CSV table of C-alpha atoms and ligand atoms in Angstrom, one decimal:
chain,number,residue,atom,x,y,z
X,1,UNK,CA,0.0,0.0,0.0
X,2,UNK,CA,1.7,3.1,-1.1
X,3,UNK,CA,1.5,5.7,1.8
X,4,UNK,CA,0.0,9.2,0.6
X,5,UNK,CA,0.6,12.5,1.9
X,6,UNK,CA,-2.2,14.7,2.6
X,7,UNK,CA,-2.4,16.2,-1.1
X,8,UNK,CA,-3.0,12.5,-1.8
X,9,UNK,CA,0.4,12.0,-3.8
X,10,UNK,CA,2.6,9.3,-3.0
X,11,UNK,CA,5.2,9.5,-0.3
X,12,UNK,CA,8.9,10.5,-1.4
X,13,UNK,CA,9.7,6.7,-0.3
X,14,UNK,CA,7.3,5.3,-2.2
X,15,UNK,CA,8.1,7.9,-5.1
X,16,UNK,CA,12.0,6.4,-5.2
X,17,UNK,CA,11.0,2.6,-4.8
X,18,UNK,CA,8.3,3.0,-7.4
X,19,UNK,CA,10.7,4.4,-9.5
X,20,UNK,CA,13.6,1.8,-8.8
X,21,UNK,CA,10.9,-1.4,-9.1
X,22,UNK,CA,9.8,0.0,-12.2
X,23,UNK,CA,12.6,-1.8,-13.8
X,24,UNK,CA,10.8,-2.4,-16.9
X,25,UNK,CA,10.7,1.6,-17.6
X,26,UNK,CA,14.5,2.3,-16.9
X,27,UNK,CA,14.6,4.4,-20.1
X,28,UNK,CA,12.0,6.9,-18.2
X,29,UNK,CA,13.3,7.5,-15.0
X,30,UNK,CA,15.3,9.7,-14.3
X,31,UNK,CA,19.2,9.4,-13.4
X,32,UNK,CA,18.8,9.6,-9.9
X,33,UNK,CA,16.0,6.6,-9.4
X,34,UNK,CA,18.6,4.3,-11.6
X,35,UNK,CA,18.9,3.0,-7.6
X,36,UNK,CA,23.0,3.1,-7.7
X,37,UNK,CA,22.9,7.1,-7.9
X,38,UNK,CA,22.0,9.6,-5.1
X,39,UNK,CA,19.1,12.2,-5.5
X,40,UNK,CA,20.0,16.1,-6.0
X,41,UNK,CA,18.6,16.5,-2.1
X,42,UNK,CA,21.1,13.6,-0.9
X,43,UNK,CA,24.1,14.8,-2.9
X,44,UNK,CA,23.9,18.1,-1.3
X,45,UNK,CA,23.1,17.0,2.0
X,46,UNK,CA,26.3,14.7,1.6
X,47,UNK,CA,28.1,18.3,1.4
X,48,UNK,CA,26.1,20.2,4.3
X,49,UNK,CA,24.0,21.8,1.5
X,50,UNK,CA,20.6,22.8,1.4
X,51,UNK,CA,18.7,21.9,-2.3
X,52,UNK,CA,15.5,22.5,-2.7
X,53,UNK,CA,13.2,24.4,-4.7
X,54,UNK,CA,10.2,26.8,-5.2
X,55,UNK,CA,6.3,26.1,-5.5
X,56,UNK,CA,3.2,28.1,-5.5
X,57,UNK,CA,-0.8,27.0,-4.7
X,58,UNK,CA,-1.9,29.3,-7.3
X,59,UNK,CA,-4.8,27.9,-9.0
X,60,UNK,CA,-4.1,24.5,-11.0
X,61,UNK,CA,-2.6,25.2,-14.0
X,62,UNK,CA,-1.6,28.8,-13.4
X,63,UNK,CA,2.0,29.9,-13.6
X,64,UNK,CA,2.7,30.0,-9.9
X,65,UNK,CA,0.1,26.9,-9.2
X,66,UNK,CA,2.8,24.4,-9.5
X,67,UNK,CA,2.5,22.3,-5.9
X,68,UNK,CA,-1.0,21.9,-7.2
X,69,UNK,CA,0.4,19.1,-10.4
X,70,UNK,CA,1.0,15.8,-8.6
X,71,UNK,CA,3.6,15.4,-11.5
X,72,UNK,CA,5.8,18.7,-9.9
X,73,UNK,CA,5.1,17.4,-6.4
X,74,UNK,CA,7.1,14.0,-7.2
X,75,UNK,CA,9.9,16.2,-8.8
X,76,UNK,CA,9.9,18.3,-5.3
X,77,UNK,CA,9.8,15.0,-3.4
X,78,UNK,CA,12.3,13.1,-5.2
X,79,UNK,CA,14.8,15.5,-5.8
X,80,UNK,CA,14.5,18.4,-3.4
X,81,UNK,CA,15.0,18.6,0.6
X,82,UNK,CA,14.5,22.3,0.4
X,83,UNK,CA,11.0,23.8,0.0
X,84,UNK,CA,10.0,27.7,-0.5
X,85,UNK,CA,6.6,29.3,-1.3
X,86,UNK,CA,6.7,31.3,-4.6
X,87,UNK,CA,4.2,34.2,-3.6
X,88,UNK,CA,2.1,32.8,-0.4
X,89,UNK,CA,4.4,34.0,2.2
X,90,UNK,CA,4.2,37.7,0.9
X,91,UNK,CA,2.1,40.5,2.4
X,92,UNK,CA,0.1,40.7,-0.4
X,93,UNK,CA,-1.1,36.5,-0.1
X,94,UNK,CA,-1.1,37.0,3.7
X,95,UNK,CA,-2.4,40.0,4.6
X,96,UNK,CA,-5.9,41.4,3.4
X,97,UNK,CA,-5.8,44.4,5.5
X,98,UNK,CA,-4.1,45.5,8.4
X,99,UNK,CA,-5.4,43.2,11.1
X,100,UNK,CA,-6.2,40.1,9.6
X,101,UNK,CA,-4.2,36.8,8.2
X,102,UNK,CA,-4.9,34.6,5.7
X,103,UNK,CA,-3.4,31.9,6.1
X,104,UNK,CA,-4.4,29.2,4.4
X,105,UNK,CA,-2.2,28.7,1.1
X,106,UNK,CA,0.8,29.1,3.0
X,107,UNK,CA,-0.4,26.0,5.5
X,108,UNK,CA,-0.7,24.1,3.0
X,109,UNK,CA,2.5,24.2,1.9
X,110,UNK,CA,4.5,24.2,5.0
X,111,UNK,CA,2.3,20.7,5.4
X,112,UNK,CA,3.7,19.4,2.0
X,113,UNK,CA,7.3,20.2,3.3
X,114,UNK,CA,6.6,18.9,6.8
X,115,UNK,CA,4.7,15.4,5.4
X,116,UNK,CA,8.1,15.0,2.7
X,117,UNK,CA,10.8,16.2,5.4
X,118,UNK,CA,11.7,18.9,3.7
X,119,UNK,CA,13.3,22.3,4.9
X,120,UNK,CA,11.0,25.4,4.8
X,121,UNK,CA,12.7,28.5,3.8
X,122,UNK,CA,10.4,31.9,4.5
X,123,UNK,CA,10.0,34.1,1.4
X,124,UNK,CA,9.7,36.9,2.6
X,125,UNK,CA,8.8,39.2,5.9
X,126,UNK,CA,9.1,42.1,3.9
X,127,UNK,CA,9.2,42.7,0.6
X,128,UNK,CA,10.6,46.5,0.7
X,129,UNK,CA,9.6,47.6,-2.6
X,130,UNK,CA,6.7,50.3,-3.3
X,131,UNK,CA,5.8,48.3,-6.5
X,132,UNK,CA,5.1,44.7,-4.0
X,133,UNK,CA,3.6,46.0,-1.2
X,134,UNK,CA,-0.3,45.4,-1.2
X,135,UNK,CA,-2.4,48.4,-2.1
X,136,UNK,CA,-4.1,48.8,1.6
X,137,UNK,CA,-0.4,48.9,3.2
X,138,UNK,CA,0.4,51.8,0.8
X,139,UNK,CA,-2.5,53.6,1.5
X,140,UNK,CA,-2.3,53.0,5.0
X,141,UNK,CA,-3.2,55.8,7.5
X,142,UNK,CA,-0.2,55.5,10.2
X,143,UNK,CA,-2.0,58.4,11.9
X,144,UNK,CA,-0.1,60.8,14.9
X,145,UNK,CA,2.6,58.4,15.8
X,146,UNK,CA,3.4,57.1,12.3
X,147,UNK,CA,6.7,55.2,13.9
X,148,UNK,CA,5.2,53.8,16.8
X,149,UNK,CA,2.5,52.4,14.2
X,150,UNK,CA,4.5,51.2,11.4
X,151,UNK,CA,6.6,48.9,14.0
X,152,UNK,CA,3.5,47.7,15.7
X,153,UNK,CA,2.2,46.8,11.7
X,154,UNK,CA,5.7,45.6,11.1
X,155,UNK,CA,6.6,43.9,14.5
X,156,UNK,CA,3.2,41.9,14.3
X,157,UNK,CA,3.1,41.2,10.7
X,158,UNK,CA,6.6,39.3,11.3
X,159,UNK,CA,6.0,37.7,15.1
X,160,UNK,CA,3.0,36.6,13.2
X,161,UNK,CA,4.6,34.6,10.6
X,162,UNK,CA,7.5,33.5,12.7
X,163,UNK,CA,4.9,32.2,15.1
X,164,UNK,CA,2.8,30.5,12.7
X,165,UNK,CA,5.8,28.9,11.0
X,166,UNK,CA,8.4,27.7,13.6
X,167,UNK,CA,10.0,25.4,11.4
X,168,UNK,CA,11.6,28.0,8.8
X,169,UNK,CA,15.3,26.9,8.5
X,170,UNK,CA,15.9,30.6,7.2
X,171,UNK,CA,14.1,33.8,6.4
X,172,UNK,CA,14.3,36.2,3.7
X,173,UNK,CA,13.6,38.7,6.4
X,174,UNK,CA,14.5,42.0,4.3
X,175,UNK,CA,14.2,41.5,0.3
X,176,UNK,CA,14.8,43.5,-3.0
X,177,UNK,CA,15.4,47.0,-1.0
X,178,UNK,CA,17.8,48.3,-3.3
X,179,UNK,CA,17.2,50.0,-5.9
X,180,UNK,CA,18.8,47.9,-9.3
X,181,UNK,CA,19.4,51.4,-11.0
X,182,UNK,CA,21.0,53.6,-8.2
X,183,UNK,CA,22.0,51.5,-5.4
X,184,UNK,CA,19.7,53.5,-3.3
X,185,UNK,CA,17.7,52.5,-0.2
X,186,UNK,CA,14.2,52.1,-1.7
X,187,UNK,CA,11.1,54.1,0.1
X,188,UNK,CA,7.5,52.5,1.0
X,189,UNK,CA,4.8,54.1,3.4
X,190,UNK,CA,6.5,52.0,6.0
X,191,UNK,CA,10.3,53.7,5.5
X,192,UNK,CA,8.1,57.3,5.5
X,193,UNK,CA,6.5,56.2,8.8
X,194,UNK,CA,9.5,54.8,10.5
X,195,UNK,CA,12.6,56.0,9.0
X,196,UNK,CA,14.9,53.7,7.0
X,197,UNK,CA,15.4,51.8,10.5
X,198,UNK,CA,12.4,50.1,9.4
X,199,UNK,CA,15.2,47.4,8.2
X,200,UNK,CA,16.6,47.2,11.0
X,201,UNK,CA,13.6,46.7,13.5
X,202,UNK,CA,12.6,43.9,10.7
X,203,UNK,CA,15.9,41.8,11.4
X,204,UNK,CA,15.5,42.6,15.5
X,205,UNK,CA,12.3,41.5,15.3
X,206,UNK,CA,12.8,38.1,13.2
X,207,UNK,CA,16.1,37.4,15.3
X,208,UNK,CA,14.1,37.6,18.8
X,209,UNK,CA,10.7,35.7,17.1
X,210,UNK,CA,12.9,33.3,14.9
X,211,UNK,CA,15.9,32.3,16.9
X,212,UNK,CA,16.5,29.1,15.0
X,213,UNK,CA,16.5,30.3,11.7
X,214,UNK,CA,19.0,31.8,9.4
X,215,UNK,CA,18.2,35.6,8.6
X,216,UNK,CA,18.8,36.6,4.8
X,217,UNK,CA,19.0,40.3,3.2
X,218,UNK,CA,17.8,38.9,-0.2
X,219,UNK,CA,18.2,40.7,-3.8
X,220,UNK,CA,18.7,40.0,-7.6
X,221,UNK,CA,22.2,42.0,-7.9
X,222,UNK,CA,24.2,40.1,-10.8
X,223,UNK,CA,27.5,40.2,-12.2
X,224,UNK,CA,26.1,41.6,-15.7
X,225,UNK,CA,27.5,45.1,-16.9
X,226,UNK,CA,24.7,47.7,-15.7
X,227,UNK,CA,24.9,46.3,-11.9
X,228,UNK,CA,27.5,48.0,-10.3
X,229,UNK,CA,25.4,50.3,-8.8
X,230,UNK,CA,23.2,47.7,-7.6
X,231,UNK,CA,26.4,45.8,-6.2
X,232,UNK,CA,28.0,48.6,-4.4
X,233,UNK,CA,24.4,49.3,-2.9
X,234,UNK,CA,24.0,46.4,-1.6
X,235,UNK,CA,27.7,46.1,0.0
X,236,UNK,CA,27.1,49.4,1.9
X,237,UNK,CA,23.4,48.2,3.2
X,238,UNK,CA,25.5,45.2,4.5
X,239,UNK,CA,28.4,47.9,6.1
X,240,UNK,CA,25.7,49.1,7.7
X,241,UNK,CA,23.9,46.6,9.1
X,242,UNK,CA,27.5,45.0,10.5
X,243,UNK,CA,28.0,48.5,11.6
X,244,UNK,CA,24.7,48.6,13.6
X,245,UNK,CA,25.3,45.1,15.1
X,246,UNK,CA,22.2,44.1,13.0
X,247,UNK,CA,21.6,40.4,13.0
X,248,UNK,CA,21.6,39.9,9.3
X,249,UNK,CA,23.6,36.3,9.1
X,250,UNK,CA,23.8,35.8,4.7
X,251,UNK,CA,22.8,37.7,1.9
X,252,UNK,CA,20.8,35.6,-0.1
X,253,UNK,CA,21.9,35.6,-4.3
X,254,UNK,CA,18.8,34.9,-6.0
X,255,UNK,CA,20.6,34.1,-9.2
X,256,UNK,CA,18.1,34.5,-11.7
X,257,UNK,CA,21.4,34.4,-14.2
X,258,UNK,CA,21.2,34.0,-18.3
X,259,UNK,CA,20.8,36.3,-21.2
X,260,UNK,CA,20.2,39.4,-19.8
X,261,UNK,CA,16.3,40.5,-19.6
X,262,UNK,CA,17.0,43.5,-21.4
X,263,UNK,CA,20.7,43.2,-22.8
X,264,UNK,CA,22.1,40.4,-24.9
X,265,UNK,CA,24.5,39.4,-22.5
X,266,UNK,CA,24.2,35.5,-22.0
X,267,UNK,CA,27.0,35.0,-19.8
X,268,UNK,CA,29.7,36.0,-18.2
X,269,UNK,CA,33.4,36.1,-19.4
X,270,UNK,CA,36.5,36.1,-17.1
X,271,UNK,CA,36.1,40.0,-16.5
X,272,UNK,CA,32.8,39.9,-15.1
X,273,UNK,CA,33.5,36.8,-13.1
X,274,UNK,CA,36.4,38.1,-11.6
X,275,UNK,CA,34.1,41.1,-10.8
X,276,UNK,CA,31.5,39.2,-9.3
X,277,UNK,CA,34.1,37.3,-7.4
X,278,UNK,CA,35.6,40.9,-5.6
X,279,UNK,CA,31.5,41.6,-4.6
X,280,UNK,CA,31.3,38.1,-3.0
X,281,UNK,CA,34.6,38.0,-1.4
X,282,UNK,CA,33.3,41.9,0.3
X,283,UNK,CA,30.4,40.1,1.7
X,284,UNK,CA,31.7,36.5,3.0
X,285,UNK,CA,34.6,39.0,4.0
X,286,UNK,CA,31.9,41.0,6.4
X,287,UNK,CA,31.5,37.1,8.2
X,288,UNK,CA,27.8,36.6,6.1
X,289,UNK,CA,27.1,33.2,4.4
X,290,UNK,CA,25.6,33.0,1.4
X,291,UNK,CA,22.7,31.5,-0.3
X,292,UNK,CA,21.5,30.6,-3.9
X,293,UNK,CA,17.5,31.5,-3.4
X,294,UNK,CA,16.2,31.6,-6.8
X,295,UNK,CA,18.0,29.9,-9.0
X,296,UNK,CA,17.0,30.0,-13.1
X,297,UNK,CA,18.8,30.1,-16.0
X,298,UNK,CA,17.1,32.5,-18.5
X,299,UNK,CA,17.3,31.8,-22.1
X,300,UNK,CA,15.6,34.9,-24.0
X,301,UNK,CA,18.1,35.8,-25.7
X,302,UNK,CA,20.0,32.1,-27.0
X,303,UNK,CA,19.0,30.1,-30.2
X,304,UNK,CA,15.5,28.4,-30.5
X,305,UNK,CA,16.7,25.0,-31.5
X,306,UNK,CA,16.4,23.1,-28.1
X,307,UNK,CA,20.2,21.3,-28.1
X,308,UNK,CA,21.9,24.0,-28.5
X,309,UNK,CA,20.0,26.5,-25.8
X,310,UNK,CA,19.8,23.6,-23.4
X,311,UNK,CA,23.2,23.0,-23.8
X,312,UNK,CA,24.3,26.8,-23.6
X,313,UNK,CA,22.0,26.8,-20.3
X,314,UNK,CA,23.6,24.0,-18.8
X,315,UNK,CA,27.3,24.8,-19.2
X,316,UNK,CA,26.8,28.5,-17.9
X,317,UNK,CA,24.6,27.2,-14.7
X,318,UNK,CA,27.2,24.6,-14.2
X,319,UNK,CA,30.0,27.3,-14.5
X,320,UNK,CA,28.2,29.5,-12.2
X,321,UNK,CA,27.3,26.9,-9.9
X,322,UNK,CA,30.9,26.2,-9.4
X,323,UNK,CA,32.1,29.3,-8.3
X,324,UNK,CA,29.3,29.6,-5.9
X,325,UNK,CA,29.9,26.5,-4.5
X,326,UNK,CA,33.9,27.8,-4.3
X,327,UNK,CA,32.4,29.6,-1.0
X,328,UNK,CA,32.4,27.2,2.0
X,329,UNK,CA,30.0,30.5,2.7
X,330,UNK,CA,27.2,28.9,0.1
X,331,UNK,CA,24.8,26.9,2.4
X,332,UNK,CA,22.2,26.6,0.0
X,333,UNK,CA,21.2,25.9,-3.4
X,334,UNK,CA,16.8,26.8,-4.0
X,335,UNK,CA,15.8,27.1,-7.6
X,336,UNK,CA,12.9,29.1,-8.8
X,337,UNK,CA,11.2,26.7,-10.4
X,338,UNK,CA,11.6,22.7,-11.3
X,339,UNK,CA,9.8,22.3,-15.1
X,340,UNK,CA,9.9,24.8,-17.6
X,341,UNK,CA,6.1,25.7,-18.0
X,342,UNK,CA,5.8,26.8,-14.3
X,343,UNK,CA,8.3,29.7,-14.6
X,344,UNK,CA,7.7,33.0,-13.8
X,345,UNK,CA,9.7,34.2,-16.8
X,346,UNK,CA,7.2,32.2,-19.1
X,347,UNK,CA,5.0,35.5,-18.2
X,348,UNK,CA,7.8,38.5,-18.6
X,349,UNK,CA,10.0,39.3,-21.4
X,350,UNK,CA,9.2,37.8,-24.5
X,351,UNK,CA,11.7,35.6,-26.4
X,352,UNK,CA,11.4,37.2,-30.2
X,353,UNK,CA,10.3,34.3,-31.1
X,354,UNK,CA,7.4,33.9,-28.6
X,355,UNK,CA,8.6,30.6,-28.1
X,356,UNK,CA,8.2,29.3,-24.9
X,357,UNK,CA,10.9,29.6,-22.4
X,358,UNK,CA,13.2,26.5,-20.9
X,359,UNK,CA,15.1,28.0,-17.9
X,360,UNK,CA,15.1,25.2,-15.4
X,361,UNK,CA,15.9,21.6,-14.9
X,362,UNK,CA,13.1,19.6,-16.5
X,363,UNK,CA,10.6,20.4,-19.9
X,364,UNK,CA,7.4,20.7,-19.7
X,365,UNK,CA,6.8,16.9,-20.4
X,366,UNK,CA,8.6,16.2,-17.0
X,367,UNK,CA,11.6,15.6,-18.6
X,368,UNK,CA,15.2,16.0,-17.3
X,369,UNK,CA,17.2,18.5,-19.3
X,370,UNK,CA,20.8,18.9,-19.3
X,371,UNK,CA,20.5,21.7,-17.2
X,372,UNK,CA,19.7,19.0,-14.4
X,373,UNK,CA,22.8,16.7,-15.1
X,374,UNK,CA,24.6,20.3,-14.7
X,375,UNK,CA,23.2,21.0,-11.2
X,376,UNK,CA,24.2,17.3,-10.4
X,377,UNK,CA,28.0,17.7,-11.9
X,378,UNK,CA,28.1,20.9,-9.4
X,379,UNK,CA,27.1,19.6,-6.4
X,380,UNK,CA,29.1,16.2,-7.1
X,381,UNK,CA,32.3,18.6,-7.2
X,382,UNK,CA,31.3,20.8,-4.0
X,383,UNK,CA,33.7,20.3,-0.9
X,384,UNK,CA,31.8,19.5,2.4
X,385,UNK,CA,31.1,22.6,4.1
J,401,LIG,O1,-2.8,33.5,-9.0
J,401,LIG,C1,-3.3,34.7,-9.6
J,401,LIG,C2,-4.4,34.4,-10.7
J,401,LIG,O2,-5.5,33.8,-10.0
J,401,LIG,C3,-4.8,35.7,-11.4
J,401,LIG,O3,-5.7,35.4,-12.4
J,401,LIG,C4,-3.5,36.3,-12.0
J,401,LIG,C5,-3.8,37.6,-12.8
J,401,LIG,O4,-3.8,38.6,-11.9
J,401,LIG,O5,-2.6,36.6,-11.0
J,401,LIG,C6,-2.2,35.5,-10.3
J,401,LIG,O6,-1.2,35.8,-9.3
J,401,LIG,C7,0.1,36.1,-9.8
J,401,LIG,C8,1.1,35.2,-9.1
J,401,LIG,O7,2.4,35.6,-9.5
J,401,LIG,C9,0.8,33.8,-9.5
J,401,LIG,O8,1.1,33.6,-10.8
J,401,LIG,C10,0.4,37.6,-9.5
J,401,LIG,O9,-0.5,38.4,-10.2
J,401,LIG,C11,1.8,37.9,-9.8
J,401,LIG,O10,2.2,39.2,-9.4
J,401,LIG,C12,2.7,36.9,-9.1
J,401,LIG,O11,4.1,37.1,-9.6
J,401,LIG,C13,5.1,36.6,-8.7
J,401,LIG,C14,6.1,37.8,-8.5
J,401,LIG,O12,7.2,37.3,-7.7
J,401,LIG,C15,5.5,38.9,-7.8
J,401,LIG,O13,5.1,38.5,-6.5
J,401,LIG,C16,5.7,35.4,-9.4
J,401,LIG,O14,4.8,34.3,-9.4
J,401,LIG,C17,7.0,35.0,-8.6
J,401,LIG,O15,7.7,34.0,-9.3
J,401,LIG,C18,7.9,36.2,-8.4
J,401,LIG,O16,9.0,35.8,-7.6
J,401,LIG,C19,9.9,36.9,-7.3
J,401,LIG,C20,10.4,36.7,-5.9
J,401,LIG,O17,9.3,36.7,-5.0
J,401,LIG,C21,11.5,37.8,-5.5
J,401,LIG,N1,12.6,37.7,-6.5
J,401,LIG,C22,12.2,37.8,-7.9
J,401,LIG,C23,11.2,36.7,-8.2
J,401,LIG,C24,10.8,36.8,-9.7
J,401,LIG,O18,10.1,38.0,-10.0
């Protein structure tokens, strides 16, 4: 009798020794369920990583519904020890107005992670960006004391969530609060209210509600020409927060890497690398670890024919995966998405050919890619940390 997990899908045992007694279909399973070689979740554990990846309870279907296909869920309980909610953690799934929680989507996926023993990492306390911040918290009147009432909002929004989700391995307590184009502080109606300490009082509060869990200052900056500004940004908000005895334990590189969404950079070359090696030696040399959060290799801008963009994928994930991995620092690996037709870049930035995207590790049939064999080559190669 094959135990189920509440959503009714098999059980990740049951989901490897189906796959190894299914002799018969060798051909169609994947490398890992051959039986003599270890999933992605066991190889990194083997190494004191974290591997894991994204899924949402959008509507079935819907980009972002992904944990509702039982297909996706035995990807996520095969291969992944590492689980992170694509948008139901966020003020705007969690919060309908300023008193009240919902939540309800987010249970249900902290029950898939507990059912499948798999980490839960908490995206995010506070997304700091005008643009992500639901309307009503925009609006909102902070009235006479506008400090005092922005830390009760934000102090109770986060002891909340901590509360609710004890199990969190490691927050994204602060993300995206840089600005890409400046390298500025970005301002909300809670940084108006409160000052820019607001990010501050957001790690004091996660530290004292959330004393098991890793705290992460999470953002997109990249090695690509353009991002200086966002690197150097990002650098002194870190000065800052060491400065201020702020506990802020690892930035968290989301690594949404590929051909540029608005250049035609695909890569990097040996001067960018070394570039983007100075920025990561500045932070592991400020004492924070670091950790991959949103791994995706975008392919807008490489050839349509499927061998040759999986292949160009593959080889720069697996390049950039190996420097990461350089870093004793890196203590996780979480990729944005498992199958192709589920990511979020399916919805932004057009290929010119409007054909579909293939940015992560299997197609939209549920099959493994090269980019998957890449991910494995990497985390073979990784030193125990
Ligand atoms: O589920 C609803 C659907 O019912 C409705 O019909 C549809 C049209 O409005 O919206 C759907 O919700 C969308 C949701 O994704 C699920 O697809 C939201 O509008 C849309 O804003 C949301 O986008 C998410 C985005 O963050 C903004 O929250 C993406 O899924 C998600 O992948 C993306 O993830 C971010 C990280 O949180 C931070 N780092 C960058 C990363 C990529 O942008």
């Amino acid at each position: 009798m094959t135990r189920t997990s509440a959503f009714g899908t098999p059980s990740r045992r049951a989901v490897l020794a189906g796959a190894a007694a299914s002799a018969g279909l060798a051909s169609v399973k994947p490398a890992w369920a051959q039986g003599d070689q270890p999933s992605l979740r066991d190889l990194a554990a083997a190494r004191g990583l974290l591997f894991g990846s994204v899924a949402g309870m959008a509507p079935p279907g819907r980009l972002g519904g992904s944990l509702q296909d039982p297909a996706y869920q035995a990807l996520l309980i095969a291969d992944c020890g590492g689980l992170v909610a694509e948008n139901e953690m966020k003020w705007a799934a969690l919060r309908p107005d300023a008193e009240r929680f919902d939540f309800d989507r987010m249970d249900q996926i902290a029950a898939f992670a507990t059912e499948h023993d798999m980490a839960l990492r908490g995206h995010t306390l506070l997304w700091h960006h005008p643009q992500w911040f639901p309307r009503w918290l925009t609006d909102y009147d902070y009235g006479a004391r506008p400090a005092a009432e922005g830390e009760r909002l934000l102090t109770e929004h986060i002891r909340g969530v901590t509360a609710r989700y004890p199990q969190v391995v490691s927050f994204d307590v602060v993300n995206e609060t840089v600005d890409a184009g400046t390298g500025a502080l970005r301002e909300t109606s809670l940084s108006r209210a409160m000052g820019q300490e607001v990010l501050d009082v957001a790690f004091h509060t996660a530290r004292e509600a959330a004393p098991q869990a890793r705290l992460c200052y999470n953002d997109y900056m990249s090695w690509e020409a353009g991002h200086e500004a966002h690197r150097a940004g990002v650098l002194r908000l870190l000065e800052g927060f060491r400065k201020r005895g702020v506990p802020v334990d690892a930035l968290g590189v989301q690594s949404h890497i590929g051909s540029g969404n608005t250049d035609d950079s695909v890569g990097f070359d040996t001067a960018q690398e070394r570039e983007w090696r100075v920025f990561l030696d500045e932070v592991v040399g400020m004492g924070f670890d670091l950790e991959i959060t949103e791994f995706d290799v975008h392919d807008k801008n490489l050839p349509l024919d499927f061998e040759v963009r999986d292949r160009a994928v593959a080889d720069l994930a697996e390049r950039y995966l190996d420097l990461m991995l350089d870093y004793p620092q890196t203590r996780t690996v979480m990729l944005w998405g498992l199958a192709d037709h589920y990511s979020w870049l399916q919805g932004l930035w057009p290929r010119a050919d409007g054909a579909a995207k293939r940015p992560t590790p299997w197609d939209a049939a549920f099959k493994p890619k090269p980019l998957r064999a890449a991910i494995e080559r990497s985390l073979t190669r990784a030193k125990p940390r």
